[in-house]
């Protein structure tokens, strides 16, 4: 790294512990090799994506290259606003983490259904069940599908492997993070997804009751 010229670096990491030896060593090496750095913790929610997973980003430029907003050097920010060239609008970390700001981020996000591979055959709710049918999924989402005698691809059978049994929902539903097509957030997925119920990622309800809540019946959820 010491022999590189005109070098730019972007580092992304799921989490950040500023007291960790790895982070300390990283900053130390970058500073010794004549880099200027800017650090951010950003979430997809801040960019309108309904996915709540903050990630650490480190931007580095080797001198004489420099950042446009040099006053952000060696600071850890939790707002993307400075990246858009708003020099006079720096949101404090404490403000970014407030519940009020979090709620605003959620309201500005696109709903989950905008990012699903659903074929929107019908947007009408079932008047009897009060549920929105969102079980029509494109072939790209789940790979090979069964075909009928006319060669048309069938969707229903391909989804069976992803459905969570109703018995599990009834038993562990209170611990599940269940989201709906119109939800504006979902939780981070972990390597324990589908093996453990709590804290491993969101489950998508494929039917959407008019009234949401623990008292509302959910006929099925797909992981």
PDB file of C-alpha atoms in Angstrom:
ATOM      1  CA  UNK A   1       0.000   0.000   0.000  1.00  0.00           C
ATOM      2  CA  UNK A   2       2.899   2.323   0.708  1.00  0.00           C
ATOM      3  CA  UNK A   3       3.971   2.265  -2.975  1.00  0.00           C
ATOM      4  CA  UNK A   4       0.536   3.034  -4.436  1.00  0.00           C
ATOM      5  CA  UNK A   5      -0.196   6.436  -5.958  1.00  0.00           C
ATOM      6  CA  UNK A   6      -3.568   8.003  -6.748  1.00  0.00           C
ATOM      7  CA  UNK A   7      -5.189   5.158  -4.829  1.00  0.00           C
ATOM      8  CA  UNK A   8      -8.828   5.158  -3.693  1.00  0.00           C
ATOM      9  CA  UNK A   9     -10.312   2.783  -1.150  1.00  0.00           C
ATOM     10  CA  UNK A  10     -13.868   1.841  -0.185  1.00  0.00           C
ATOM     11  CA  UNK A  11     -14.325  -0.582   2.685  1.00  0.00           C
ATOM     12  CA  UNK A  12     -17.707  -1.943   3.794  1.00  0.00           C
ATOM     13  CA  UNK A  13     -18.326  -4.040   6.879  1.00  0.00           C
ATOM     14  CA  UNK A  14     -21.535  -5.207   8.610  1.00  0.00           C
ATOM     15  CA  UNK A  15     -20.611  -3.761  11.990  1.00  0.00           C
ATOM     16  CA  UNK A  16     -18.135  -1.412  13.602  1.00  0.00           C
ATOM     17  CA  UNK A  17     -16.488  -1.464  16.980  1.00  0.00           C
ATOM     18  CA  UNK A  18     -14.283   1.610  17.213  1.00  0.00           C
ATOM     19  CA  UNK A  19     -12.461   0.001  20.116  1.00  0.00           C
ATOM     20  CA  UNK A  20     -11.586  -3.117  18.142  1.00  0.00           C
ATOM     21  CA  UNK A  21      -7.961  -3.846  17.340  1.00  0.00           C
ATOM     22  CA  UNK A  22      -8.839  -4.351  13.670  1.00  0.00           C
ATOM     23  CA  UNK A  23     -10.417  -0.918  13.285  1.00  0.00           C
ATOM     24  CA  UNK A  24      -7.608   0.756  15.212  1.00  0.00           C
ATOM     25  CA  UNK A  25      -4.999  -0.947  13.027  1.00  0.00           C
ATOM     26  CA  UNK A  26      -6.857  -0.042   9.836  1.00  0.00           C
ATOM     27  CA  UNK A  27      -6.983   3.658  10.668  1.00  0.00           C
ATOM     28  CA  UNK A  28      -3.376   3.604  11.832  1.00  0.00           C
ATOM     29  CA  UNK A  29      -2.129   2.083   8.564  1.00  0.00           C
ATOM     30  CA  UNK A  30      -4.197   4.436   6.406  1.00  0.00           C
ATOM     31  CA  UNK A  31      -2.891   7.484   8.231  1.00  0.00           C
ATOM     32  CA  UNK A  32       0.717   6.260   8.052  1.00  0.00           C
ATOM     33  CA  UNK A  33       0.421   5.684   4.301  1.00  0.00           C
ATOM     34  CA  UNK A  34      -0.797   9.240   3.710  1.00  0.00           C
ATOM     35  CA  UNK A  35      -4.509   8.579   3.278  1.00  0.00           C
ATOM     36  CA  UNK A  36      -7.339  10.895   4.270  1.00  0.00           C
ATOM     37  CA  UNK A  37     -10.399   9.040   5.510  1.00  0.00           C
ATOM     38  CA  UNK A  38     -14.096   9.543   6.089  1.00  0.00           C
ATOM     39  CA  UNK A  39     -16.232   7.017   7.971  1.00  0.00           C
ATOM     40  CA  UNK A  40     -19.969   6.403   7.836  1.00  0.00           C
ATOM     41  CA  UNK A  41     -22.542   4.074   9.352  1.00  0.00           C
ATOM     42  CA  UNK A  42     -25.437   3.990   6.895  1.00  0.00           C
ATOM     43  CA  UNK A  43     -28.624   1.981   6.550  1.00  0.00           C
ATOM     44  CA  UNK A  44     -30.556   1.086   3.379  1.00  0.00           C
ATOM     45  CA  UNK A  45     -33.514   2.831   5.043  1.00  0.00           C
ATOM     46  CA  UNK A  46     -31.741   6.141   4.441  1.00  0.00           C
ATOM     47  CA  UNK A  47     -31.886   5.457   0.703  1.00  0.00           C
ATOM     48  CA  UNK A  48     -35.543   4.430   0.548  1.00  0.00           C
ATOM     49  CA  UNK A  49     -34.908   0.674   0.747  1.00  0.00           C
ATOM     50  CA  UNK A  50     -37.026  -1.116   3.409  1.00  0.00           C
ATOM     51  CA  UNK A  51     -34.135  -3.069   4.899  1.00  0.00           C
ATOM     52  CA  UNK A  52     -32.826  -2.193   8.346  1.00  0.00           C
ATOM     53  CA  UNK A  53     -29.194  -3.238   8.304  1.00  0.00           C
ATOM     54  CA  UNK A  54     -26.691  -0.503   9.199  1.00  0.00           C
ATOM     55  CA  UNK A  55     -23.259  -1.037   7.670  1.00  0.00           C
ATOM     56  CA  UNK A  56     -19.903   0.593   8.228  1.00  0.00           C
ATOM     57  CA  UNK A  57     -18.222   2.323   5.289  1.00  0.00           C
ATOM     58  CA  UNK A  58     -14.712   3.723   5.195  1.00  0.00           C
ATOM     59  CA  UNK A  59     -13.742   6.007   2.313  1.00  0.00           C
ATOM     60  CA  UNK A  60     -10.057   6.743   1.806  1.00  0.00           C
ATOM     61  CA  UNK A  61      -8.088   8.803  -0.717  1.00  0.00           C
ATOM     62  CA  UNK A  62      -4.342   8.985  -0.961  1.00  0.00           C
ATOM     63  CA  UNK A  63      -2.933  12.496  -0.846  1.00  0.00           C
ATOM     64  CA  UNK A  64      -2.749  14.770  -2.747  1.00  0.00           C
ATOM     65  CA  UNK A  65      -6.272  13.589  -3.636  1.00  0.00           C
ATOM     66  CA  UNK A  66      -8.848  14.921  -1.220  1.00  0.00           C
ATOM     67  CA  UNK A  67     -12.555  14.849  -0.443  1.00  0.00           C
ATOM     68  CA  UNK A  68     -14.835  17.710  -1.439  1.00  0.00           C
ATOM     69  CA  UNK A  69     -16.083  18.055   2.133  1.00  0.00           C
ATOM     70  CA  UNK A  70     -12.734  18.041   3.894  1.00  0.00           C
ATOM     71  CA  UNK A  71     -14.305  19.012   7.223  1.00  0.00           C
ATOM     72  CA  UNK A  72     -15.746  15.474   7.398  1.00  0.00           C
ATOM     73  CA  UNK A  73     -12.286  13.919   7.516  1.00  0.00           C
ATOM     74  CA  UNK A  74     -11.671  11.639  10.509  1.00  0.00           C
ATOM     75  CA  UNK A  75     -15.312  11.797  11.594  1.00  0.00           C
ATOM     76  CA  UNK A  76     -17.826   9.000  11.970  1.00  0.00           C
ATOM     77  CA  UNK A  77     -21.176  10.111  10.548  1.00  0.00           C
ATOM     78  CA  UNK A  78     -24.516   8.356  10.441  1.00  0.00           C
ATOM     79  CA  UNK A  79     -26.156  10.428   7.723  1.00  0.00           C
ATOM     80  CA  UNK A  80     -25.671  10.266   3.937  1.00  0.00           C
ATOM     81  CA  UNK A  81     -26.549  13.957   3.525  1.00  0.00           C
ATOM     82  CA  UNK A  82     -22.898  15.124   3.247  1.00  0.00           C
ATOM     83  CA  UNK A  83     -22.356  12.675   0.394  1.00  0.00           C
ATOM     84  CA  UNK A  84     -24.891  14.595  -1.687  1.00  0.00           C
ATOM     85  CA  UNK A  85     -22.943  17.833  -1.464  1.00  0.00           C
ATOM     86  CA  UNK A  86     -24.982  19.614   1.211  1.00  0.00           C
ATOM     87  CA  UNK A  87     -22.043  21.269   2.942  1.00  0.00           C
ATOM     88  CA  UNK A  88     -24.151  23.232   5.390  1.00  0.00           C
ATOM     89  CA  UNK A  89     -26.461  20.385   6.401  1.00  0.00           C
ATOM     90  CA  UNK A  90     -24.738  17.919   8.681  1.00  0.00           C
ATOM     91  CA  UNK A  91     -27.097  15.807  10.768  1.00  0.00           C
ATOM     92  CA  UNK A  92     -25.756  14.981  14.199  1.00  0.00           C
ATOM     93  CA  UNK A  93     -25.423  11.332  15.122  1.00  0.00           C
ATOM     94  CA  UNK A  94     -27.745  11.736  18.081  1.00  0.00           C
ATOM     95  CA  UNK A  95     -30.477  13.188  15.867  1.00  0.00           C
ATOM     96  CA  UNK A  96     -30.092  10.418  13.300  1.00  0.00           C
ATOM     97  CA  UNK A  97     -30.632   7.791  15.968  1.00  0.00           C
ATOM     98  CA  UNK A  98     -33.740   9.392  17.460  1.00  0.00           C
ATOM     99  CA  UNK A  99     -37.084   7.602  17.230  1.00  0.00           C
ATOM    100  CA  UNK A 100     -38.577  10.571  15.382  1.00  0.00           C
ATOM    101  CA  UNK A 101     -35.952  10.412  12.656  1.00  0.00           C
ATOM    102  CA  UNK A 102     -36.290   6.628  12.465  1.00  0.00           C
ATOM    103  CA  UNK A 103     -40.029   6.986  11.894  1.00  0.00           C
ATOM    104  CA  UNK A 104     -39.394   9.523   9.125  1.00  0.00           C
ATOM    105  CA  UNK A 105     -37.000   7.119   7.423  1.00  0.00           C
ATOM    106  CA  UNK A 106     -39.603   4.363   7.473  1.00  0.00           C
ATOM    107  CA  UNK A 107     -42.251   6.648   5.977  1.00  0.00           C
ATOM    108  CA  UNK A 108     -39.917   7.640   3.142  1.00  0.00           C
ATOM    109  CA  UNK A 109     -39.120   4.029   2.206  1.00  0.00           C
ATOM    110  CA  UNK A 110     -40.704   2.140  -0.640  1.00  0.00           C
ATOM    111  CA  UNK A 111     -42.918  -0.779   0.487  1.00  0.00           C
ATOM    112  CA  UNK A 112     -41.485  -4.282   0.502  1.00  0.00           C
ATOM    113  CA  UNK A 113     -43.696  -5.292  -2.435  1.00  0.00           C
ATOM    114  CA  UNK A 114     -41.692  -2.967  -4.703  1.00  0.00           C
ATOM    115  CA  UNK A 115     -38.726  -5.299  -4.267  1.00  0.00           C
ATOM    116  CA  UNK A 116     -40.545  -8.620  -4.643  1.00  0.00           C
ATOM    117  CA  UNK A 117     -40.697 -10.752  -7.779  1.00  0.00           C
ATOM    118  CA  UNK A 118     -44.483 -10.870  -7.688  1.00  0.00           C
ATOM    119  CA  UNK A 119     -46.554 -10.903 -10.851  1.00  0.00           C
ATOM    120  CA  UNK A 120     -49.264  -8.383 -10.071  1.00  0.00           C
ATOM    121  CA  UNK A 121     -52.242 -10.161 -11.637  1.00  0.00           C
ATOM    122  CA  UNK A 122     -54.705  -8.515  -9.289  1.00  0.00           C
ATOM    123  CA  UNK A 123     -54.541  -5.756  -6.703  1.00  0.00           C
ATOM    124  CA  UNK A 124     -58.049  -6.324  -5.408  1.00  0.00           C
ATOM    125  CA  UNK A 125     -58.655  -7.624  -1.909  1.00  0.00           C
ATOM    126  CA  UNK A 126     -60.759 -10.680  -1.278  1.00  0.00           C
ATOM    127  CA  UNK A 127     -63.996  -9.287   0.118  1.00  0.00           C
ATOM    128  CA  UNK A 128     -64.724 -12.389   2.157  1.00  0.00           C
ATOM    129  CA  UNK A 129     -61.327 -12.957   3.759  1.00  0.00           C
ATOM    130  CA  UNK A 130     -60.155  -9.352   3.742  1.00  0.00           C
ATOM    131  CA  UNK A 131     -56.795 -10.552   2.467  1.00  0.00           C
ATOM    132  CA  UNK A 132     -54.595  -9.519  -0.425  1.00  0.00           C
ATOM    133  CA  UNK A 133     -53.398 -12.440  -2.521  1.00  0.00           C
ATOM    134  CA  UNK A 134     -49.689 -12.051  -3.217  1.00  0.00           C
ATOM    135  CA  UNK A 135     -48.836 -15.637  -4.018  1.00  0.00           C
ATOM    136  CA  UNK A 136     -48.073 -15.094  -7.712  1.00  0.00           C
ATOM    137  CA  UNK A 137     -44.305 -15.088  -7.942  1.00  0.00           C
ATOM    138  CA  UNK A 138     -42.075 -14.813 -10.983  1.00  0.00           C
ATOM    139  CA  UNK A 139     -39.876 -17.666 -12.151  1.00  0.00           C
ATOM    140  CA  UNK A 140     -36.719 -15.698 -11.440  1.00  0.00           C
ATOM    141  CA  UNK A 141     -37.532 -15.691  -7.755  1.00  0.00           C
ATOM    142  CA  UNK A 142     -37.696 -19.429  -7.195  1.00  0.00           C
ATOM    143  CA  UNK A 143     -36.060 -21.117 -10.174  1.00  0.00           C
ATOM    144  CA  UNK A 144     -37.597 -24.067 -11.992  1.00  0.00           C
ATOM    145  CA  UNK A 145     -41.371 -24.418 -11.743  1.00  0.00           C
ATOM    146  CA  UNK A 146     -43.739 -27.171 -12.666  1.00  0.00           C
ATOM    147  CA  UNK A 147     -45.637 -26.825 -15.955  1.00  0.00           C
ATOM    148  CA  UNK A 148     -49.144 -27.770 -16.939  1.00  0.00           C
ATOM    149  CA  UNK A 149     -50.146 -29.575 -20.130  1.00  0.00           C
ATOM    150  CA  UNK A 150     -50.014 -26.309 -22.087  1.00  0.00           C
ATOM    151  CA  UNK A 151     -46.460 -25.627 -21.048  1.00  0.00           C
ATOM    152  CA  UNK A 152     -47.392 -22.748 -18.780  1.00  0.00           C
ATOM    153  CA  UNK A 153     -45.428 -22.449 -15.574  1.00  0.00           C
ATOM    154  CA  UNK A 154     -47.261 -23.083 -12.331  1.00  0.00           C
ATOM    155  CA  UNK A 155     -46.404 -21.039  -9.284  1.00  0.00           C
ATOM    156  CA  UNK A 156     -48.280 -22.588  -6.376  1.00  0.00           C
ATOM    157  CA  UNK A 157     -46.316 -25.825  -6.071  1.00  0.00           C
ATOM    158  CA  UNK A 158     -42.969 -24.024  -6.169  1.00  0.00           C
ATOM    159  CA  UNK A 159     -43.847 -22.018  -3.076  1.00  0.00           C
ATOM    160  CA  UNK A 160     -44.641 -24.997  -0.876  1.00  0.00           C
ATOM    161  CA  UNK A 161     -41.035 -25.465   0.209  1.00  0.00           C
ATOM    162  CA  UNK A 162     -40.907 -21.909   1.544  1.00  0.00           C
ATOM    163  CA  UNK A 163     -44.086 -21.877   3.605  1.00  0.00           C
ATOM    164  CA  UNK A 164     -43.880 -21.814   7.382  1.00  0.00           C
ATOM    165  CA  UNK A 165     -46.311 -24.340   8.908  1.00  0.00           C
ATOM    166  CA  UNK A 166     -49.298 -22.800  10.649  1.00  0.00           C
ATOM    167  CA  UNK A 167     -48.450 -24.804  13.784  1.00  0.00           C
ATOM    168  CA  UNK A 168     -45.126 -22.953  14.066  1.00  0.00           C
ATOM    169  CA  UNK A 169     -46.798 -19.602  13.510  1.00  0.00           C
ATOM    170  CA  UNK A 170     -49.346 -20.333  16.227  1.00  0.00           C
ATOM    171  CA  UNK A 171     -46.622 -21.399  18.643  1.00  0.00           C
ATOM    172  CA  UNK A 172     -43.839 -18.932  17.862  1.00  0.00           C
ATOM    173  CA  UNK A 173     -45.653 -16.153  16.013  1.00  0.00           C
ATOM    174  CA  UNK A 174     -45.094 -13.658  18.819  1.00  0.00           C
ATOM    175  CA  UNK A 175     -41.328 -14.076  18.371  1.00  0.00           C
ATOM    176  CA  UNK A 176     -41.390 -13.872  14.566  1.00  0.00           C
ATOM    177  CA  UNK A 177     -40.783 -10.642  12.711  1.00  0.00           C
ATOM    178  CA  UNK A 178     -43.658 -10.906  10.224  1.00  0.00           C
ATOM    179  CA  UNK A 179     -43.847  -8.268   7.505  1.00  0.00           C
ATOM    180  CA  UNK A 180     -46.442  -7.655   4.803  1.00  0.00           C
ATOM    181  CA  UNK A 181     -46.173  -6.563   1.169  1.00  0.00           C
ATOM    182  CA  UNK A 182     -46.977  -2.975   2.171  1.00  0.00           C
ATOM    183  CA  UNK A 183     -44.506  -2.944   5.089  1.00  0.00           C
ATOM    184  CA  UNK A 184     -41.750  -0.369   4.870  1.00  0.00           C
ATOM    185  CA  UNK A 185     -39.086  -2.280   6.735  1.00  0.00           C
ATOM    186  CA  UNK A 186     -37.695  -5.752   7.205  1.00  0.00           C
ATOM    187  CA  UNK A 187     -34.945  -7.057   9.446  1.00  0.00           C
ATOM    188  CA  UNK A 188     -31.447  -8.197   8.633  1.00  0.00           C
ATOM    189  CA  UNK A 189     -31.078 -11.832   7.619  1.00  0.00           C
ATOM    190  CA  UNK A 190     -28.446 -13.936   9.376  1.00  0.00           C
ATOM    191  CA  UNK A 191     -26.834 -17.295   8.662  1.00  0.00           C
ATOM    192  CA  UNK A 192     -29.282 -18.851  11.153  1.00  0.00           C
ATOM    193  CA  UNK A 193     -32.298 -17.831   9.040  1.00  0.00           C
ATOM    194  CA  UNK A 194     -34.916 -20.621   8.759  1.00  0.00           C
ATOM    195  CA  UNK A 195     -33.201 -22.571  11.572  1.00  0.00           C
ATOM    196  CA  UNK A 196     -34.067 -20.221  14.432  1.00  0.00           C
ATOM    197  CA  UNK A 197     -37.163 -18.090  14.895  1.00  0.00           C
ATOM    198  CA  UNK A 198     -36.045 -14.955  16.710  1.00  0.00           C
ATOM    199  CA  UNK A 199     -33.525 -12.406  15.490  1.00  0.00           C
ATOM    200  CA  UNK A 200     -32.597 -14.130  12.243  1.00  0.00           C
ATOM    201  CA  UNK A 201     -34.664 -12.192   9.688  1.00  0.00           C
ATOM    202  CA  UNK A 202     -38.184 -11.274   8.656  1.00  0.00           C
ATOM    203  CA  UNK A 203     -40.925 -13.562   7.373  1.00  0.00           C
ATOM    204  CA  UNK A 204     -43.229 -12.377   4.599  1.00  0.00           C
ATOM    205  CA  UNK A 205     -46.955 -12.935   5.084  1.00  0.00           C
ATOM    206  CA  UNK A 206     -48.373 -14.002   1.729  1.00  0.00           C
ATOM    207  CA  UNK A 207     -51.874 -12.994   2.758  1.00  0.00           C
ATOM    208  CA  UNK A 208     -52.483  -9.574   4.177  1.00  0.00           C
ATOM    209  CA  UNK A 209     -55.317  -9.069   6.695  1.00  0.00           C
ATOM    210  CA  UNK A 210     -57.035  -5.693   6.734  1.00  0.00           C
ATOM    211  CA  UNK A 211     -56.289  -5.407  10.436  1.00  0.00           C
ATOM    212  CA  UNK A 212     -52.752  -6.320  11.390  1.00  0.00           C
ATOM    213  CA  UNK A 213     -51.676  -7.478  14.807  1.00  0.00           C
ATOM    214  CA  UNK A 214     -51.218 -10.529  16.940  1.00  0.00           C
ATOM    215  CA  UNK A 215     -54.990 -11.067  17.072  1.00  0.00           C
ATOM    216  CA  UNK A 216     -55.271 -11.184  13.272  1.00  0.00           C
ATOM    217  CA  UNK A 217     -55.055 -14.693  11.811  1.00  0.00           C
ATOM    218  CA  UNK A 218     -52.254 -15.348   9.338  1.00  0.00           C
ATOM    219  CA  UNK A 219     -52.981 -18.302   7.090  1.00  0.00           C
ATOM    220  CA  UNK A 220     -49.416 -18.649   5.924  1.00  0.00           C
ATOM    221  CA  UNK A 221     -46.042 -17.011   5.777  1.00  0.00           C
ATOM    222  CA  UNK A 222     -43.241 -17.616   3.343  1.00  0.00           C
ATOM    223  CA  UNK A 223     -39.622 -17.338   4.388  1.00  0.00           C
TER     224      UNK A 223
END
